[in-house]
Short mmCIF file of C-alpha atoms in Angstrom, two decimals:
data_model
loop_
_atom_site.label_atom_id
_atom_site.label_comp_id
_atom_site.label_asym_id
_atom_site.label_seq_id
_atom_site.Cartn_x
_atom_site.Cartn_y
_atom_site.Cartn_z
CA MET A 30 8.38 -22.61 17.10
CA GLU A 31 6.33 -19.32 16.88
CA ILE A 32 6.05 -16.40 19.06
CA ASP A 33 2.48 -16.44 20.36
CA ALA A 34 2.40 -13.13 22.39
CA VAL A 35 4.61 -10.53 24.15
CA HIS A 36 3.81 -9.19 27.60
CA ALA A 37 5.18 -6.19 29.47
CA THR A 38 4.98 -5.60 33.28
CA PRO A 39 6.43 -2.44 34.83
CA GLY A 40 9.09 -3.23 37.54
CA TYR A 41 12.20 -2.05 39.37
CA SER A 42 15.78 -2.16 38.43
CA GLY A 43 18.78 -2.80 40.64
CA PHE A 44 19.68 0.74 41.49
CA PHE A 45 18.59 4.26 40.83
CA PHE A 46 18.40 6.99 38.25
CA ASP A 47 20.77 9.91 38.96
CA ASP A 48 20.87 13.27 37.37
CA GLN A 49 24.48 13.45 36.41
CA ARG A 50 24.58 17.05 35.41
CA ALA A 51 23.11 18.23 38.74
CA ILE A 52 25.64 16.06 40.75
CA LYS A 53 28.57 17.23 38.71
CA ALA A 54 27.41 20.83 39.25
CA GLY A 55 27.84 20.34 42.98
CA ALA A 56 24.52 18.87 44.36
CA GLU A 57 25.42 17.56 47.86
CA HIS A 58 24.38 14.32 49.54
CA ASP A 59 21.44 14.21 51.85
CA GLY A 60 21.75 10.84 53.36
CA PHE A 61 21.27 8.56 50.39
CA THR A 62 19.78 11.17 48.25
CA TYR A 63 20.83 14.63 47.09
CA ASP A 64 19.75 18.28 48.06
CA GLY A 65 18.83 20.56 45.13
CA GLU A 66 16.85 20.73 41.99
CA PRO A 67 17.31 18.36 38.89
CA VAL A 68 18.48 19.99 35.78
CA THR A 69 18.19 17.09 33.25
CA GLU A 70 14.83 16.82 31.47
CA GLY A 71 12.47 14.13 32.88
CA PHE A 72 13.90 14.01 36.37
CA ASP A 73 11.56 14.88 39.27
CA GLU A 74 14.42 14.43 41.76
CA ILE A 75 18.16 14.26 41.51
CA ARG A 76 18.08 10.78 42.57
CA GLN A 77 14.91 8.51 41.96
CA ALA A 78 13.98 4.96 41.95
CA GLY A 79 15.26 2.91 39.03
CA GLU A 80 12.56 1.36 36.76
CA SER A 81 12.46 -1.56 34.42
CA ILE A 82 9.94 -3.38 32.27
CA ILE A 83 9.79 -7.17 32.52
CA VAL A 84 9.13 -8.67 29.10
CA ASP A 85 7.73 -12.11 28.64
CA VAL A 86 7.79 -13.73 25.20
CA GLU A 87 5.18 -16.40 25.10
CA LEU A 88 5.94 -19.32 22.65
CA ALA A 89 3.66 -21.77 20.96
CA ASP A 90 4.61 -24.57 23.40
CA GLY A 91 3.39 -22.31 26.37
CA THR A 92 6.93 -21.41 27.58
CA GLU A 93 7.51 -17.71 28.55
CA ILE A 94 11.05 -16.35 28.18
CA ARG A 95 12.04 -13.27 29.99
CA GLY A 96 14.03 -10.22 29.16
CA ASP A 97 14.29 -7.00 31.14
CA CYS A 98 14.18 -3.40 29.71
CA ALA A 99 16.56 -1.22 31.71
CA ALA A 100 18.31 2.15 31.15
CA VAL A 101 21.56 3.43 32.70
CA GLN A 102 21.94 5.21 35.98
CA TYR A 103 22.90 8.49 34.28
CA SER A 104 20.07 8.50 31.77
CA GLY A 105 19.61 11.63 29.61
CA ALA A 106 23.43 12.66 29.99
CA GLY A 107 26.23 12.39 27.51
CA GLY A 108 24.01 12.00 24.48
CA ARG A 109 22.01 9.10 25.79
CA ASP A 110 18.29 8.52 25.38
CA PRO A 111 15.96 10.28 27.84
CA LEU A 112 14.89 8.99 31.28
CA PHE A 113 13.07 5.73 31.03
CA ARG A 114 9.62 5.64 32.58
CA ALA A 115 8.21 2.10 32.57
CA ASP A 116 4.49 3.17 32.74
CA ALA A 117 5.04 5.23 29.61
CA TYR A 118 6.55 2.39 27.46
CA ALA A 119 4.68 -0.86 28.59
CA ASP A 120 1.93 -0.27 26.07
CA VAL A 121 4.47 0.25 23.28
CA ILE A 122 5.81 -3.26 23.87
CA GLU A 123 2.41 -4.84 24.03
CA GLY A 124 1.02 -2.85 21.03
CA PRO A 125 3.52 -2.10 18.14
CA VAL A 126 6.29 -4.31 19.30
CA ALA A 127 3.99 -7.26 19.79
CA ASP A 128 2.43 -6.75 16.45
CA ILE A 129 5.72 -7.16 14.60
CA LEU A 130 6.85 -10.29 16.63
CA GLU A 131 3.68 -12.25 17.04
CA GLY A 132 3.70 -15.16 14.62
CA ARG A 133 7.45 -14.99 13.92
CA ASP A 134 9.76 -18.05 14.12
CA ALA A 135 11.48 -17.75 17.58
CA SER A 136 14.53 -19.54 16.40
CA ARG A 137 15.56 -16.78 13.96
CA PHE A 138 17.11 -14.54 16.65
CA LEU A 139 19.11 -12.14 14.55
CA GLU A 140 16.43 -11.60 12.01
CA ASN A 141 13.82 -10.98 14.76
CA ALA A 142 16.26 -8.71 16.64
CA GLU A 143 17.03 -6.57 13.68
CA ARG A 144 13.28 -6.21 12.94
CA LEU A 145 12.92 -4.76 16.33
CA GLU A 146 15.80 -2.41 15.75
CA GLU A 147 14.26 -1.13 12.49
CA LEU A 148 10.81 -0.42 14.13
CA GLU A 149 9.96 3.26 14.31
CA ILE A 150 6.91 4.96 15.95
CA GLY A 151 6.09 8.46 14.68
CA GLY A 152 9.39 8.51 12.85
CA ASP A 153 11.37 7.77 15.96
CA ARG A 154 13.24 4.54 16.82
CA LEU A 155 12.17 2.71 20.04
CA HIS A 156 13.86 3.81 23.26
CA THR A 157 17.12 1.89 23.62
CA ALA A 158 15.80 0.20 26.76
CA ILE A 159 12.95 -1.36 25.02
CA ARG A 160 15.31 -2.83 22.20
CA TYR A 161 17.63 -3.92 24.99
CA GLY A 162 14.98 -5.86 27.00
CA VAL A 163 12.86 -7.33 24.21
CA SER A 164 16.00 -8.58 22.51
CA GLN A 165 17.04 -10.38 25.61
CA ALA A 166 13.71 -12.12 25.47
CA LEU A 167 14.21 -12.94 21.81
CA LEU A 168 17.54 -14.42 22.47
CA GLY A 169 16.29 -16.67 25.09
CA ALA A 170 13.48 -17.77 22.96
CA ALA A 171 15.84 -18.71 20.21
CA ALA A 172 17.95 -20.78 22.68
CA HIS A 173 14.82 -22.44 23.89
CA ALA A 174 13.61 -23.38 20.58
CA ALA A 175 17.07 -24.76 19.49
CA GLY A 176 17.65 -26.54 22.93
CA THR A 177 20.97 -24.75 23.32
CA THR A 178 22.60 -21.98 25.17
CA ARG A 179 22.25 -18.26 24.63
CA THR A 180 25.88 -18.07 24.12
CA ASP A 181 25.74 -20.57 21.26
CA VAL A 182 22.84 -18.61 19.58
CA LEU A 183 24.95 -15.47 19.79
CA ALA A 184 28.08 -17.11 18.55
CA ASP A 185 26.20 -18.30 15.50
CA ALA A 186 24.66 -14.92 14.85
CA LEU A 187 27.93 -13.08 15.37
CA GLU A 188 30.10 -15.78 13.71
CA THR A 189 32.41 -16.09 16.70
CA GLU A 190 34.11 -18.79 18.69
CA PRO A 191 32.91 -18.56 22.28
CA ALA A 192 35.35 -18.28 25.26
CA THR A 193 36.24 -21.36 27.19
CA GLU A 194 37.03 -19.53 30.46
CA PRO A 195 35.07 -16.82 32.16
CA VAL A 196 35.72 -13.31 30.77
CA PRO A 197 37.37 -11.11 33.50
CA VAL A 198 34.80 -9.52 35.54
CA PHE A 199 34.96 -5.81 36.51
CA GLY A 200 33.64 -5.01 40.03
CA GLN A 201 32.13 -1.72 40.87
CA SER A 202 32.32 -0.37 44.40
CA GLY A 203 29.91 2.63 44.29
CA ASP A 204 30.73 5.25 46.92
CA ASP A 205 31.66 2.53 49.46
CA ARG A 206 34.91 2.44 47.72
CA TYR A 207 36.97 1.07 50.57
CA THR A 208 34.74 -1.72 52.13
CA ASN A 209 33.45 -2.87 48.75
CA THR A 210 36.79 -3.02 47.28
CA GLU A 211 38.17 -5.06 50.18
CA LYS A 212 35.55 -7.61 49.30
CA MET A 213 36.76 -7.71 45.83
CA PHE A 214 40.30 -8.26 46.88
CA ILE A 215 39.32 -11.31 49.16
CA LYS A 216 37.35 -12.72 46.05
CA GLY A 217 40.24 -12.07 43.67
CA VAL A 218 38.15 -10.04 41.36
CA PRO A 219 40.35 -9.53 38.36
CA VAL A 220 39.39 -5.88 37.42
CA LEU A 221 38.35 -3.31 39.97
CA PRO A 222 37.04 -1.16 41.69
CA HIS A 223 35.39 1.66 39.37
CA ALA A 224 35.39 3.78 42.63
CA LEU A 225 32.88 6.27 41.42
CA ILE A 226 35.18 9.46 41.37
CA ASN A 227 32.49 11.90 40.35
CA SER A 228 33.37 15.09 42.22
CA VAL A 229 36.40 17.36 43.01
CA GLU A 230 36.14 16.37 46.59
CA LYS A 231 36.70 12.57 45.62
CA ILE A 232 39.66 13.38 43.37
CA GLY A 233 41.22 16.24 45.22
CA GLU A 234 41.87 19.80 44.11
CA ASP A 235 45.08 18.62 42.34
CA GLY A 236 44.29 15.04 42.01
CA GLU A 237 45.94 14.20 45.38
CA THR A 238 42.97 12.25 46.91
CA LEU A 239 42.85 9.88 43.97
CA LEU A 240 46.62 9.21 44.11
CA GLU A 241 46.29 8.29 47.79
CA TYR A 242 43.40 5.93 46.98
CA VAL A 243 45.37 4.12 44.24
CA GLU A 244 48.29 3.70 46.70
CA TRP A 245 45.83 2.20 49.10
CA LEU A 246 44.58 -0.17 46.33
CA VAL A 247 48.00 -1.58 45.98
CA GLU A 248 48.61 -1.92 49.59
CA ARG A 249 45.27 -3.64 50.47
CA SER A 250 45.29 -5.88 47.35
CA GLN A 251 48.65 -7.35 48.46
CA LYS A 252 47.44 -7.89 52.06
CA LEU A 253 43.89 -9.36 51.16
CA GLY A 254 44.12 -10.85 47.68
CA PRO A 255 45.03 -14.39 46.87
CA ALA A 256 48.65 -15.49 46.70
CA ASP A 257 48.83 -15.27 42.88
CA TYR A 258 46.66 -12.23 42.61
CA ASP A 259 47.30 -9.92 39.69
CA PRO A 260 44.54 -7.29 39.44
CA ARG A 261 44.02 -4.61 36.89
CA PHE A 262 42.81 -1.40 38.40
CA HIS A 263 40.12 0.51 36.54
CA ILE A 264 39.00 3.95 37.93
CA ASP A 265 35.95 5.86 36.53
CA VAL A 266 36.65 9.69 37.06
CA TYR A 267 33.58 10.96 35.26
CA GLY A 268 35.39 13.68 33.40
CA MET A 269 36.91 15.07 36.68
CA ILE A 270 40.54 15.01 35.46
CA GLY A 271 39.39 17.55 32.87
CA GLU A 272 37.74 19.51 35.43
CA ILE A 273 40.86 20.02 37.67
CA PHE A 274 43.34 20.33 34.78
CA ASP A 275 41.47 21.39 31.70
CA ALA A 276 42.66 21.24 28.05
CA PRO A 277 44.91 20.83 26.36
CA TYR A 278 45.41 17.19 27.63
CA ASP A 279 48.87 16.53 26.22
CA ARG A 280 50.64 19.33 28.07
CA ASP A 281 53.23 18.33 30.83
CA GLU A 282 51.11 19.09 33.85
CA VAL A 283 48.42 16.49 32.57
CA ILE A 284 50.89 13.83 31.49
CA GLU A 285 52.85 14.03 34.65
CA TYR A 286 49.66 13.40 36.73
CA PHE A 287 48.99 10.27 34.68
CA GLY A 288 52.67 9.24 35.30
CA ALA A 289 51.97 9.71 39.00
CA LEU A 290 48.99 7.38 38.65
CA GLU A 291 50.98 4.75 36.89
CA ASP A 292 53.64 5.02 39.77
CA ALA A 293 51.13 4.78 42.45
CA ALA A 294 49.40 1.66 40.86
CA ALA A 295 52.70 -0.16 40.45
CA PRO A 296 53.27 -3.01 39.90
CA TYR A 297 49.73 -3.39 38.50
CA PRO A 298 48.23 -1.91 35.37
CA ILE A 299 45.74 0.95 35.75
CA GLN A 300 43.04 2.29 33.28
CA ILE A 301 41.14 5.55 33.75
CA GLU A 302 37.60 5.77 32.44
CA GLY A 303 36.13 9.17 31.24
CA PRO A 304 39.13 11.32 31.92
CA MET A 305 37.26 14.48 30.61
CA ASP A 306 33.87 15.33 29.27
CA ALA A 307 34.24 17.54 26.27
CA GLY A 308 30.55 18.16 25.69
CA ASP A 309 29.95 16.26 22.43
CA ARG A 310 31.19 13.29 20.55
CA ALA A 311 33.69 14.94 18.06
CA SER A 312 35.30 17.11 20.87
CA GLN A 313 35.56 13.97 23.12
CA ILE A 314 37.33 12.10 20.52
CA ASP A 315 39.78 14.86 19.88
CA ALA A 316 40.46 15.27 23.67
CA MET A 317 40.85 11.50 24.23
CA ALA A 318 43.17 11.08 21.22
CA GLU A 319 45.23 14.14 22.32
CA LEU A 320 45.63 12.62 25.80
CA ARG A 321 46.34 9.08 24.36
CA ASP A 322 49.10 10.51 22.05
CA GLY A 323 50.55 12.56 24.86
CA LEU A 324 50.81 9.58 27.10
CA ALA A 325 52.43 7.40 24.39
CA ASP A 326 54.86 10.07 23.57
CA ALA A 327 55.88 10.33 27.22
CA GLY A 328 56.01 6.69 27.67
CA VAL A 329 53.35 6.64 30.42
CA ASP A 330 51.61 3.35 30.60
CA VAL A 331 48.15 4.32 31.65
CA ASP A 332 45.23 3.07 29.50
CA ILE A 333 42.23 5.48 28.93
CA VAL A 334 38.71 4.21 28.64
CA ALA A 335 35.87 5.76 26.53
CA ASP A 336 32.58 6.31 28.27
CA GLU A 337 31.02 9.71 27.90
CA TRP A 338 29.76 10.21 24.30
CA CYS A 339 30.49 6.71 23.39
CA ASN A 340 27.06 5.20 23.70
CA THR A 341 25.70 3.79 20.29
CA PHE A 342 27.37 1.34 17.96
CA GLU A 343 28.16 4.35 15.70
CA ASP A 344 29.82 6.08 18.56
CA VAL A 345 31.96 3.03 19.48
CA ARG A 346 32.92 2.68 15.78
CA ALA A 347 33.92 6.38 15.69
CA PHE A 348 36.15 6.07 18.94
CA VAL A 349 37.83 2.98 17.60
CA ASP A 350 38.44 4.36 14.13
CA ALA A 351 40.03 7.46 15.71
CA GLU A 352 42.26 5.44 18.01
CA ALA A 353 40.92 7.57 20.72
CA ALA A 354 40.99 5.10 23.44
CA ASP A 355 42.87 1.88 24.68
CA VAL A 356 39.35 0.47 25.87
CA VAL A 357 35.82 1.35 24.89
CA GLN A 358 32.99 0.67 27.26
CA ILE A 359 30.05 -0.91 25.36
CA LYS A 360 27.30 0.44 27.62
CA THR A 361 24.80 -2.42 26.78
CA PRO A 362 21.49 -0.51 27.48
CA ASP A 363 22.60 2.30 25.29
CA LEU A 364 23.22 0.17 22.16
CA GLY A 365 19.54 -1.17 22.09
CA GLY A 366 19.43 -4.71 20.91
CA ILE A 367 21.81 -7.04 22.73
CA HIS A 368 23.22 -8.35 19.50
CA ARG A 369 24.32 -4.77 18.84
CA SER A 370 26.67 -5.05 21.96
CA GLY A 371 28.09 -8.12 20.49
CA GLN A 372 28.64 -6.49 17.16
CA ALA A 373 30.41 -3.64 18.80
CA VAL A 374 32.67 -5.97 20.66
CA ARG A 375 33.60 -7.56 17.37
CA TYR A 376 34.37 -4.09 15.84
CA CYS A 377 37.18 -3.74 18.21
CA GLU A 378 38.78 -7.04 16.84
CA GLY A 379 42.15 -6.45 14.95
CA THR A 380 42.32 -2.93 16.27
CA GLU A 381 44.38 -1.28 19.11
CA THR A 382 41.22 -0.90 21.26
CA ARG A 383 39.95 -3.47 23.71
CA ALA A 384 36.25 -3.92 24.27
CA TYR A 385 34.85 -3.62 27.83
CA LEU A 386 31.27 -4.92 27.83
CA GLY A 387 29.82 -2.77 30.51
CA GLY A 388 26.31 -1.45 31.28
CA THR A 389 25.06 -0.03 34.49
CA CYS A 390 24.27 -0.80 38.20
CA ASN A 391 20.75 0.12 37.29
CA GLU A 392 20.01 -3.18 35.37
CA THR A 393 18.45 -6.26 36.63
CA GLU A 394 19.59 -9.81 37.30
CA THR A 395 17.95 -10.87 34.01
CA SER A 396 19.88 -8.35 31.78
CA ALA A 397 23.04 -9.05 33.58
CA ARG A 398 22.81 -12.73 32.95
CA ALA A 399 22.10 -12.04 29.27
CA CYS A 400 25.18 -9.82 29.07
CA ALA A 401 27.32 -12.71 30.46
CA HIS A 402 26.41 -14.70 27.34
CA VAL A 403 27.39 -11.79 25.24
CA ALA A 404 30.77 -11.63 26.93
CA LEU A 405 31.27 -15.38 26.38
CA ALA A 406 30.21 -15.42 22.70
CA THR A 407 32.53 -12.49 21.93
CA ASN A 408 35.35 -13.16 24.48
CA ALA A 409 35.30 -9.46 25.34
CA ALA A 410 38.31 -7.94 27.34
CA GLN A 411 36.13 -7.61 30.50
CA VAL A 412 32.46 -7.69 31.60
CA LEU A 413 30.80 -5.46 34.29
CA ALA A 414 29.39 -7.01 37.52
CA LYS A 415 25.92 -5.86 37.67
CA PRO A 416 23.31 -4.89 38.81
CA GLY A 417 23.28 -2.97 42.00
CA MET A 418 26.01 -1.17 44.03
CA GLY A 419 26.70 -3.83 46.71
CA PHE A 420 29.18 -5.58 44.51
CA ASP A 421 28.73 -9.17 45.84
CA GLU A 422 25.37 -9.85 44.17
CA GLY A 423 26.25 -8.59 40.78
CA TYR A 424 29.58 -10.33 40.88
CA MET A 425 27.92 -13.65 41.77
CA ILE A 426 25.28 -13.25 39.06
CA VAL A 427 27.57 -12.55 36.20
CA GLU A 428 30.41 -14.88 37.20
CA ASN A 429 28.21 -17.78 38.00
CA GLU A 430 26.31 -17.49 34.68
CA MET A 431 29.51 -17.57 32.73
CA ARG A 432 30.86 -20.58 34.69
CA ARG A 433 27.62 -22.48 34.47
CA THR A 434 27.27 -21.94 30.74
CA ILE A 435 30.81 -22.98 30.10
CA ALA A 436 30.17 -26.19 32.08
CA ARG A 437 26.99 -26.97 30.23
CA ARG A 438 28.68 -26.37 26.83
CA GLU A 439 31.41 -28.84 27.89
CA ARG A 440 28.82 -31.42 28.84
CA ALA A 441 27.14 -30.94 25.58
CA THR A 442 30.51 -31.37 23.68
CA ARG A 443 31.15 -34.68 25.60
CA ALA A 444 27.63 -35.83 24.79
CA ASP A 445 28.14 -35.23 21.04
CA ALA A 446 31.39 -37.06 21.20
CA ASP A 447 29.83 -40.01 23.13
CA PRO A 448 26.01 -40.37 22.82
CA ASP A 449 25.97 -42.65 25.81
CA VAL A 450 27.01 -39.87 28.11
CA PRO A 451 23.73 -38.29 29.63
CA VAL A 452 23.58 -34.59 29.44
CA ASP A 453 20.91 -32.35 31.12
CA GLU A 454 18.85 -30.47 28.57
CA VAL A 455 20.00 -26.96 28.33
CA THR A 456 17.22 -24.38 28.21
CA ALA A 457 17.25 -20.59 28.03
CA ASN A 458 15.56 -20.29 31.55
CA ASP A 459 17.85 -22.37 33.56
#
């Protein structure tokens, strides 16, 4: 089945674009927005509406399959592509991108997605958000053409055996780190709460505020969670531990603080994302490795998660090869084509590093559902609940997409074993 046309419609995403550099420099809240001037190129305000491009790939049978171009909340920071403006890129999708895809066989997902990755305009590769969204539509088109699930298409392309149970979902609380986290406890979310610790005020001058919060997590999880609840705590500190302690990161003061975090979280495991921001990839890898070695030498069982300066497939590979993290976040919009996220998860196989299939609150329900298929196809260590910062909606979207896909694959397997058993047709748009 051929691709007949590619359409692009500017739209909204599930959250906002924030100027991370301005926020970390001390911009103060003004209600839901921030006071002050932006400092990152492309921003008109410190916080501005998130944008997306709705991509429809039209097939020869008249079916239109959707993917959504989206970029991370903190666009333009930590080595990422610049701020994504939908109006600036819609014509690129309906022009050069459509030109290379129209007439191609929709069933050849990996070939089509790689062709998209290779496309350059004026010597520059396409913005990661474009590659991300268009490849989602290409994945759905391939699944439709084959009458199968997107999980199966990805598993074939990546040569994997899909998960048979939902991948653990990581809930993110946003700034409402108490109420939203209590919601997560009640629903038994396996990994939580993110917590958005992106200022000295939130972590404490000496880290004491974060320690108090972790103690609260233990207390409330035991009161509100299911009887057999065994959560993993995952806190994103946006480099703030580096801000309050500074390098070197294997010295006693730093290691003792991580030991205090371990004690506060007991009896549950805890992992800390982005403990510092060293300013570039090489320096970040050195700092993370230094901290990880110091923790290991002291017997402190706190995992560290790479985020800043770990954006592209090449970045993921560099962090994994250097053994600089226990977990790497594979930030799906930053890797470009959705298959590249799957390849990054696979690169972690057989190493000491676990793969967290992440992304951003600033995506859409369409991109979140597509990522659920990547998680299943690769059996990632955890997958982010997205989009938005309300928690419930993102958790529902990702968890339900995985459960539904597993159930459909099981029905298809039973139907293969017994042709007399009816099975609903599985299409990419269901």
